[in-house]
mmCIF file of C-alpha atoms in Angstrom:
data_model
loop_
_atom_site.group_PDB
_atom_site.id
_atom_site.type_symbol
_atom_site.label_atom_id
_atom_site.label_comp_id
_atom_site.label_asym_id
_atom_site.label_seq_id
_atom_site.Cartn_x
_atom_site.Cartn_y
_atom_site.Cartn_z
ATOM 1 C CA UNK F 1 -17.515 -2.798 4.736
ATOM 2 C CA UNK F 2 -15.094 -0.491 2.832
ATOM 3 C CA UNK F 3 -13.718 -2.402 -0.397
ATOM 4 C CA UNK F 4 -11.615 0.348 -2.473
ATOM 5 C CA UNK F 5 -9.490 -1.006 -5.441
ATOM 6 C CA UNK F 6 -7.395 1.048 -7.718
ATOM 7 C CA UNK F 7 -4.958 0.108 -10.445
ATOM 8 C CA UNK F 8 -2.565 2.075 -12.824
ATOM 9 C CA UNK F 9 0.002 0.964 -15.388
ATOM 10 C CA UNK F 10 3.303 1.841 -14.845
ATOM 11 C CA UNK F 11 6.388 1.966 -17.755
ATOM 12 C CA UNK F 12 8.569 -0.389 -15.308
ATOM 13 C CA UNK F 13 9.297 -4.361 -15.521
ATOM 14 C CA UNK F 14 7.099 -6.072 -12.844
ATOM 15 C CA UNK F 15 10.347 -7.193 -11.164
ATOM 16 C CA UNK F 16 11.029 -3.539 -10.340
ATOM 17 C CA UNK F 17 7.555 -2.350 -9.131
ATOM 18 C CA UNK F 18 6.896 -5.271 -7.019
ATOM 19 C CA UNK F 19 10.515 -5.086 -5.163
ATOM 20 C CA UNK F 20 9.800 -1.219 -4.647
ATOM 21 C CA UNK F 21 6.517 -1.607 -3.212
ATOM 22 C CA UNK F 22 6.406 -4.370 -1.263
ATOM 23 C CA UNK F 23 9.946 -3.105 0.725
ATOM 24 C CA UNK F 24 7.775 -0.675 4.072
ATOM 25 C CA UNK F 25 11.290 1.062 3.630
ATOM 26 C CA UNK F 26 10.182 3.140 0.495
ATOM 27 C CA UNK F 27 6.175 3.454 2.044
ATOM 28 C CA UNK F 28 7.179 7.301 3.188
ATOM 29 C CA UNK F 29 8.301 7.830 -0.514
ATOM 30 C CA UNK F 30 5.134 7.105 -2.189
ATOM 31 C CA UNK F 31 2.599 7.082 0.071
ATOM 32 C CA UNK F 32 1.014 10.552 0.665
ATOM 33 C CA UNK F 33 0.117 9.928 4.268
ATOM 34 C CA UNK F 34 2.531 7.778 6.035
ATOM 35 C CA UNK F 35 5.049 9.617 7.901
ATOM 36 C CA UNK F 36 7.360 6.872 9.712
ATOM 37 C CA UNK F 37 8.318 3.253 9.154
ATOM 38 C CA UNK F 38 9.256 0.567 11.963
ATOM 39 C CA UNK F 39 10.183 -2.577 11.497
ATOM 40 C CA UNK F 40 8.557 -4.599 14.688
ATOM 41 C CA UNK F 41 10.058 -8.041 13.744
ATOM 42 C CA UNK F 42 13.815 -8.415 11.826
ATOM 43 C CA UNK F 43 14.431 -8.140 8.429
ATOM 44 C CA UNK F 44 13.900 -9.103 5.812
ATOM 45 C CA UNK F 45 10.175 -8.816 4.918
ATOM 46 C CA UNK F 46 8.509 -12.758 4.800
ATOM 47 C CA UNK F 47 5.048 -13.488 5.795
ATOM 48 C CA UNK F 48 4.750 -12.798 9.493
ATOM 49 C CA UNK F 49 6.895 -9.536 9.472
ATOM 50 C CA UNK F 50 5.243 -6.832 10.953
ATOM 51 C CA UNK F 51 5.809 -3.316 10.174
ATOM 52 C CA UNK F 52 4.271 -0.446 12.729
ATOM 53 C CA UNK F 53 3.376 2.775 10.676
ATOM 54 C CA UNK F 54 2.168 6.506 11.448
ATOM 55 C CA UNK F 55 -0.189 7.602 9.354
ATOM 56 C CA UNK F 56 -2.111 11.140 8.855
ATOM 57 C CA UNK F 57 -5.556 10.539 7.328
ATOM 58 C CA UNK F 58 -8.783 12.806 7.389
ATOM 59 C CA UNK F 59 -6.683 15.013 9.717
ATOM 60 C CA UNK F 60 -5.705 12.651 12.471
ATOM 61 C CA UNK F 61 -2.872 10.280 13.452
ATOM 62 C CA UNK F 62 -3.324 7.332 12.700
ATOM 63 C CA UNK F 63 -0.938 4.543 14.329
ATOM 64 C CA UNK F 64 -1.228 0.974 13.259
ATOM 65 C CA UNK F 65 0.874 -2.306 12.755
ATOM 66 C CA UNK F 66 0.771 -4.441 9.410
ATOM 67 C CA UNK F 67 1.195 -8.431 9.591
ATOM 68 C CA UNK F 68 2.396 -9.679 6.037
ATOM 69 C CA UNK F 69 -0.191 -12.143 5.342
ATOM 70 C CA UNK F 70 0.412 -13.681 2.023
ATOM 71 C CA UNK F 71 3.369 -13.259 -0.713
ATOM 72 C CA UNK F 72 3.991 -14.812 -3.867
ATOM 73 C CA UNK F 73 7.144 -12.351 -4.864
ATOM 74 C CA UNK F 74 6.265 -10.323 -8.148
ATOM 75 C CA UNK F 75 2.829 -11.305 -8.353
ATOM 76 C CA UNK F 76 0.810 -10.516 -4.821
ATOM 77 C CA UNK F 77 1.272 -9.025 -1.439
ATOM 78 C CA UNK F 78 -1.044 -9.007 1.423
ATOM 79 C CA UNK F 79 -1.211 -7.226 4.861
ATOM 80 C CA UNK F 80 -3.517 -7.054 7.302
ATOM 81 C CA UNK F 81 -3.610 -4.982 10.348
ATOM 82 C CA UNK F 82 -2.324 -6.388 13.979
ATOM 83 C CA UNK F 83 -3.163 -3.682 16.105
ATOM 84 C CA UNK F 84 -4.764 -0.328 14.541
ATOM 85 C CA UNK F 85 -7.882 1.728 15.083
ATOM 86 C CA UNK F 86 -9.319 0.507 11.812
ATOM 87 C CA UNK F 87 -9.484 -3.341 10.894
ATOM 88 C CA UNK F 88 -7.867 -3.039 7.265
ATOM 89 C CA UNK F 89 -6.401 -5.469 4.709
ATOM 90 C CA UNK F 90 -4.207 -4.215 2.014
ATOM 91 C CA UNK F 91 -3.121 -6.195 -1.156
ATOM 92 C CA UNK F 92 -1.216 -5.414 -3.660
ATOM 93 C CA UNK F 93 -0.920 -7.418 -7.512
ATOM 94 C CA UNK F 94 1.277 -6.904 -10.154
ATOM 95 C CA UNK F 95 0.606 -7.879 -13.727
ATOM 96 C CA UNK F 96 2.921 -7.471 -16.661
ATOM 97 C CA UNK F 97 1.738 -6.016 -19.682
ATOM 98 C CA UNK F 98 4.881 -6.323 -21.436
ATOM 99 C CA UNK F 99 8.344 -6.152 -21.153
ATOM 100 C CA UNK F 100 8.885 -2.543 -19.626
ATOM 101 C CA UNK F 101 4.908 -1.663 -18.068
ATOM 102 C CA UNK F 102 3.416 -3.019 -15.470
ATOM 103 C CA UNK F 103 -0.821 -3.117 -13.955
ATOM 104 C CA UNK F 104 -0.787 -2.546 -10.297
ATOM 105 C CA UNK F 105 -3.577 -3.551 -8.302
ATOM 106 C CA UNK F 106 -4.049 -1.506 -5.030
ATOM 107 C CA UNK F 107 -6.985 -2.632 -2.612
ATOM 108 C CA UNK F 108 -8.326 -1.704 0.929
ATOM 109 C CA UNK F 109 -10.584 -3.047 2.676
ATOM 110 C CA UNK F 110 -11.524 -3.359 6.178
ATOM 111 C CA UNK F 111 -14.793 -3.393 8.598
ATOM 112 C CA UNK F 112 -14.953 0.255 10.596
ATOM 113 C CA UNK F 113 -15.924 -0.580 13.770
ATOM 114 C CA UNK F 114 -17.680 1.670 16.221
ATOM 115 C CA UNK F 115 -18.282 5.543 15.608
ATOM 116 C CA UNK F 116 -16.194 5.114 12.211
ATOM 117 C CA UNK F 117 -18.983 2.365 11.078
ATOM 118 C CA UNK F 118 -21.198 5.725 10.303
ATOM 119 C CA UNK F 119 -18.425 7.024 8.304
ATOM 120 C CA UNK F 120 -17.729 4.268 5.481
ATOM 121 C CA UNK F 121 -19.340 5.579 2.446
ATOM 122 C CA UNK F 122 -17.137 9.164 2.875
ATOM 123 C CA UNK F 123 -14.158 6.890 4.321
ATOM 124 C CA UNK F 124 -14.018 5.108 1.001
ATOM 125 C CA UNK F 125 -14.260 7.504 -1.160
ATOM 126 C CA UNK F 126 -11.376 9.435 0.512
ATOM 127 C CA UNK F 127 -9.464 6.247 0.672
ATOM 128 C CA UNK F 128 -9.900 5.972 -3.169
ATOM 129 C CA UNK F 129 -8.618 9.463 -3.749
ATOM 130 C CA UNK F 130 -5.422 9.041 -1.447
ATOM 131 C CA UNK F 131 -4.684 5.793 -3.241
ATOM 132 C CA UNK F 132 -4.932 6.933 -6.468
ATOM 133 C CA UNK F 133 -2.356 10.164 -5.582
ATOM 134 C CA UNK F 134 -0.325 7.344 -3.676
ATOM 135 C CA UNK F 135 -0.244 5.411 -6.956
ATOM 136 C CA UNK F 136 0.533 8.590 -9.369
ATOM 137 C CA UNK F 137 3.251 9.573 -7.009
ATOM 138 C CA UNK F 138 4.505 5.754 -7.656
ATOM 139 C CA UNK F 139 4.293 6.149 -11.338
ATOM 140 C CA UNK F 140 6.265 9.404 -11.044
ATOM 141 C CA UNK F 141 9.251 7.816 -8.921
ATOM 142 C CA UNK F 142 9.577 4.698 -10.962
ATOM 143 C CA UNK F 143 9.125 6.181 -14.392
ATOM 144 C CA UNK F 144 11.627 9.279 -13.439
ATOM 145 C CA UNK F 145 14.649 9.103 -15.128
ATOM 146 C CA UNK F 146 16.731 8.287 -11.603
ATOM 147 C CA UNK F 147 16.794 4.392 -11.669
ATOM 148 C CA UNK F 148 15.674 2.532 -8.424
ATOM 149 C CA UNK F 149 16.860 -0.645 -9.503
#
């Protein structure tokens, strides 16, 4: 089983970090890797929206759809994949710290199945570095002086 959490603490109010991030239409902004967006089912985003993305990890494409699992709005957000190559849940949590900074939770995890199975140790730890640039590259956007509120 792959299981890769990572956190960081951003200078935003948990209101504004957990609207950014859990809206797919901002995914190609701060994650590294995912190229295009699709909304299968209509807007907006409640649990049972699914949202089809293209991905490029480890060198290949990577095509999968998301199912929104669970949501309690500012506080948690889970997905798990539909249809994908790779069985994967991803939740996010938000914590507030104080007024203006924010802990966000980021975690993977998912049973390879197949030829992948041999590849989970290396698969993690290249999840874990992707997530963490994914998660600096949040930071970055939020924290910038351009307001995304």
């Amino acid at each position: 089983m792959v299981d890769v959490l990572t956190e960081i603490i951003i200078a935003r109010p948990q209101k504004v970090v957990s609207e950014f991030t859990t809206n797919p239409d901002n995914a190609t902004l701060w994650y590294v890797n995912i190229k295009t967006v699709e909304w299968k089912t209509a807007k907006p985003l409640a649990i049972g929206s699914q949202i089809a993305f293209v991905a490029e990890f480890l060198g290949k494409k990577l095509s999968y759809v998301y199912e929104v699992v669970d949501w309690i709005p500012g506080f948690s957000f889970t997905m798990r994949t539909a249809d994908g190559p790779f069985p994967m849940e991803t939740t996010y949590t938000w914590t507030s710290i104080n007024d203006n900074s924010t802990r966000m939770t980021l975690r993977n995890t998912g049973n390879p199945k197949g030829f992948s199975k041999i590849f989970s140790p290396f698969m993690a730890t290249m999840m874990r570095k992707a997530n963490n640039k994914d998660l600096q590259l949040l930071k970055k956007i939020l924290e910038s002086e351009i307001s995304v509120e």
